[in-house]
Amino acid sequence: MITGIGIDIIEVARVKKAAEAHSRFLEKIFTAEEIRYSETMHNKYLHLAARFAAKEAFFKALGRRISWTAVGVVNLPSGRPELTVAVPEALGFDRASVSLSHLNDYGLA
Protein backbone atom coordinates (compact mmCIF):
# COMPACT_ATOMS: atom_id res chain seq x y z
CA MET A 1 0.00 0.00 0.00
CA ILE A 2 1.30 3.46 -0.90
CA THR A 3 1.16 5.82 2.05
CA GLY A 4 2.77 8.87 0.48
CA ILE A 5 4.35 10.21 -2.68
CA GLY A 6 6.92 12.99 -2.80
CA ILE A 7 8.79 14.79 -5.54
CA ASP A 8 11.51 17.43 -5.46
CA ILE A 9 13.84 19.26 -7.80
CA ILE A 10 16.88 21.36 -6.93
CA GLU A 11 19.45 23.36 -8.82
CA VAL A 12 22.91 21.79 -8.70
CA ALA A 13 24.39 25.27 -8.19
CA ARG A 14 22.48 25.66 -4.90
CA VAL A 15 24.02 22.48 -3.49
CA LYS A 16 27.49 23.48 -4.67
CA LYS A 17 27.12 27.01 -3.26
CA ALA A 18 25.96 25.69 0.13
CA ALA A 19 28.85 23.21 0.27
CA GLU A 20 31.38 25.89 -0.56
CA ALA A 21 29.90 28.41 1.89
CA HIS A 22 29.48 26.07 4.87
CA SER A 23 32.32 23.70 5.69
CA ARG A 24 30.09 21.09 7.35
CA PHE A 25 27.16 21.23 4.92
CA LEU A 26 27.94 17.91 3.25
CA GLU A 27 28.36 16.07 6.58
CA LYS A 28 25.09 17.52 7.94
CA ILE A 29 23.02 16.58 4.90
CA PHE A 30 24.60 13.47 3.35
CA THR A 31 25.68 10.09 4.68
CA ALA A 32 29.35 9.15 4.47
CA GLU A 33 28.45 6.64 1.76
CA GLU A 34 26.69 9.31 -0.31
CA ILE A 35 29.69 11.62 -0.04
CA ARG A 36 32.11 8.81 -0.97
CA TYR A 37 29.98 7.86 -3.98
CA SER A 38 29.75 11.45 -5.24
CA GLU A 39 33.52 11.87 -4.94
CA THR A 40 33.97 9.10 -7.54
CA MET A 41 31.79 10.91 -10.09
CA HIS A 42 32.83 13.48 -12.69
CA ASN A 43 30.38 16.10 -11.36
CA LYS A 44 29.91 15.28 -7.70
CA TYR A 45 27.43 18.10 -7.11
CA LEU A 46 25.10 16.74 -9.80
CA HIS A 47 24.86 13.44 -7.90
CA LEU A 48 24.59 15.15 -4.52
CA ALA A 49 21.76 17.34 -5.82
CA ALA A 50 19.76 14.27 -6.91
CA ARG A 51 20.28 12.74 -3.46
CA PHE A 52 19.24 15.99 -1.77
CA ALA A 53 16.07 15.96 -3.88
CA ALA A 54 15.44 12.33 -2.89
CA LYS A 55 15.62 13.22 0.80
CA GLU A 56 13.26 16.18 0.34
CA ALA A 57 10.85 14.01 -1.66
CA PHE A 58 10.95 11.38 1.09
CA PHE A 59 10.21 13.98 3.77
CA LYS A 60 7.23 15.19 1.73
CA ALA A 61 5.92 11.63 1.33
CA LEU A 62 6.46 10.92 5.02
CA GLY A 63 4.73 14.12 6.06
CA ARG A 64 7.47 15.14 8.46
CA ARG A 65 11.19 15.71 8.60
CA ILE A 66 13.69 13.45 10.32
CA SER A 67 17.47 13.74 10.48
CA TRP A 68 18.99 14.35 7.04
CA THR A 69 21.56 11.62 7.60
CA ALA A 70 18.92 9.09 8.73
CA VAL A 71 17.94 8.91 5.05
CA GLY A 72 20.36 7.95 2.32
CA VAL A 73 20.52 6.84 -1.28
CA VAL A 74 22.78 3.98 -2.29
CA ASN A 75 23.24 2.40 -5.68
CA LEU A 76 22.66 -1.32 -6.01
CA PRO A 77 25.12 -3.35 -8.14
CA SER A 78 22.62 -2.99 -11.00
CA GLY A 79 22.96 0.81 -10.71
CA ARG A 80 19.40 1.23 -9.46
CA PRO A 81 19.15 3.71 -6.58
CA GLU A 82 17.74 2.51 -3.27
CA LEU A 83 16.53 4.65 -0.39
CA THR A 84 17.88 3.64 3.01
CA VAL A 85 16.14 4.82 6.16
CA ALA A 86 17.26 4.34 9.76
CA VAL A 87 14.52 2.53 11.74
CA PRO A 88 11.76 2.58 9.08
CA GLU A 89 9.46 0.54 11.35
CA ALA A 90 9.38 3.39 13.86
CA LEU A 91 8.21 5.69 11.07
CA GLY A 92 5.35 3.39 10.15
CA PHE A 93 6.49 1.79 6.89
CA ASP A 94 8.59 -1.12 5.75
CA ARG A 95 9.74 -0.02 2.29
CA ALA A 96 10.38 3.14 0.29
CA SER A 97 11.07 3.47 -3.43
CA VAL A 98 13.02 6.21 -5.17
CA SER A 99 13.82 7.28 -8.69
CA LEU A 100 16.54 9.83 -9.45
CA SER A 101 17.28 11.96 -12.46
CA HIS A 102 19.72 14.74 -13.20
CA LEU A 103 20.41 16.94 -16.17
CA ASN A 104 23.25 19.47 -16.21
CA ASP A 105 21.77 22.01 -13.79
CA TYR A 106 19.10 20.07 -11.87
CA GLY A 107 18.71 17.06 -9.62
CA LEU A 108 15.27 15.44 -9.35
CA ALA A 109 13.70 12.68 -7.31
PDB file of C-alpha atoms in Angstrom, residues 14-65:
ATOM      1  CA  ARG A  14      22.478  25.665  -4.899  1.00  0.00           C
ATOM      2  CA  VAL A  15      24.019  22.484  -3.485  1.00  0.00           C
ATOM      3  CA  LYS A  16      27.487  23.482  -4.670  1.00  0.00           C
ATOM      4  CA  LYS A  17      27.124  27.013  -3.260  1.00  0.00           C
ATOM      5  CA  ALA A  18      25.958  25.686   0.131  1.00  0.00           C
ATOM      6  CA  ALA A  19      28.846  23.207   0.273  1.00  0.00           C
ATOM      7  CA  GLU A  20      31.382  25.892  -0.563  1.00  0.00           C
ATOM      8  CA  ALA A  21      29.899  28.414   1.891  1.00  0.00           C
ATOM      9  CA  HIS A  22      29.480  26.067   4.867  1.00  0.00           C
ATOM     10  CA  SER A  23      32.320  23.700   5.689  1.00  0.00           C
ATOM     11  CA  ARG A  24      30.085  21.089   7.352  1.00  0.00           C
ATOM     12  CA  PHE A  25      27.156  21.230   4.919  1.00  0.00           C
ATOM     13  CA  LEU A  26      27.945  17.908   3.255  1.00  0.00           C
ATOM     14  CA  GLU A  27      28.359  16.074   6.583  1.00  0.00           C
ATOM     15  CA  LYS A  28      25.090  17.524   7.943  1.00  0.00           C
ATOM     16  CA  ILE A  29      23.021  16.576   4.895  1.00  0.00           C
ATOM     17  CA  PHE A  30      24.598  13.466   3.355  1.00  0.00           C
ATOM     18  CA  THR A  31      25.682  10.093   4.683  1.00  0.00           C
ATOM     19  CA  ALA A  32      29.351   9.146   4.474  1.00  0.00           C
ATOM     20  CA  GLU A  33      28.449   6.636   1.758  1.00  0.00           C
ATOM     21  CA  GLU A  34      26.688   9.311  -0.312  1.00  0.00           C
ATOM     22  CA  ILE A  35      29.695  11.619  -0.035  1.00  0.00           C
ATOM     23  CA  ARG A  36      32.114   8.814  -0.973  1.00  0.00           C
ATOM     24  CA  TYR A  37      29.977   7.864  -3.980  1.00  0.00           C
ATOM     25  CA  SER A  38      29.752  11.447  -5.235  1.00  0.00           C
ATOM     26  CA  GLU A  39      33.521  11.873  -4.937  1.00  0.00           C
ATOM     27  CA  THR A  40      33.966   9.103  -7.542  1.00  0.00           C
ATOM     28  CA  MET A  41      31.792  10.910 -10.089  1.00  0.00           C
ATOM     29  CA  HIS A  42      32.827  13.475 -12.687  1.00  0.00           C
ATOM     30  CA  ASN A  43      30.378  16.098 -11.363  1.00  0.00           C
ATOM     31  CA  LYS A  44      29.911  15.279  -7.698  1.00  0.00           C
ATOM     32  CA  TYR A  45      27.430  18.097  -7.109  1.00  0.00           C
ATOM     33  CA  LEU A  46      25.103  16.735  -9.795  1.00  0.00           C
ATOM     34  CA  HIS A  47      24.858  13.440  -7.895  1.00  0.00           C
ATOM     35  CA  LEU A  48      24.586  15.151  -4.520  1.00  0.00           C
ATOM     36  CA  ALA A  49      21.755  17.342  -5.825  1.00  0.00           C
ATOM     37  CA  ALA A  50      19.765  14.273  -6.912  1.00  0.00           C
ATOM     38  CA  ARG A  51      20.278  12.741  -3.465  1.00  0.00           C
ATOM     39  CA  PHE A  52      19.240  15.993  -1.774  1.00  0.00           C
ATOM     40  CA  ALA A  53      16.069  15.962  -3.884  1.00  0.00           C
ATOM     41  CA  ALA A  54      15.445  12.328  -2.890  1.00  0.00           C
ATOM     42  CA  LYS A  55      15.623  13.216   0.796  1.00  0.00           C
ATOM     43  CA  GLU A  56      13.262  16.181   0.341  1.00  0.00           C
ATOM     44  CA  ALA A  57      10.848  14.007  -1.656  1.00  0.00           C
ATOM     45  CA  PHE A  58      10.951  11.381   1.094  1.00  0.00           C
ATOM     46  CA  PHE A  59      10.207  13.985   3.774  1.00  0.00           C
ATOM     47  CA  LYS A  60       7.228  15.187   1.726  1.00  0.00           C
ATOM     48  CA  ALA A  61       5.924  11.631   1.325  1.00  0.00           C
ATOM     49  CA  LEU A  62       6.461  10.923   5.022  1.00  0.00           C
ATOM     50  CA  GLY A  63       4.726  14.120   6.056  1.00  0.00           C
ATOM     51  CA  ARG A  64       7.466  15.136   8.464  1.00  0.00           C
ATOM     52  CA  ARG A  65      11.192  15.706   8.601  1.00  0.00           C
TER      53      ARG A  65
END
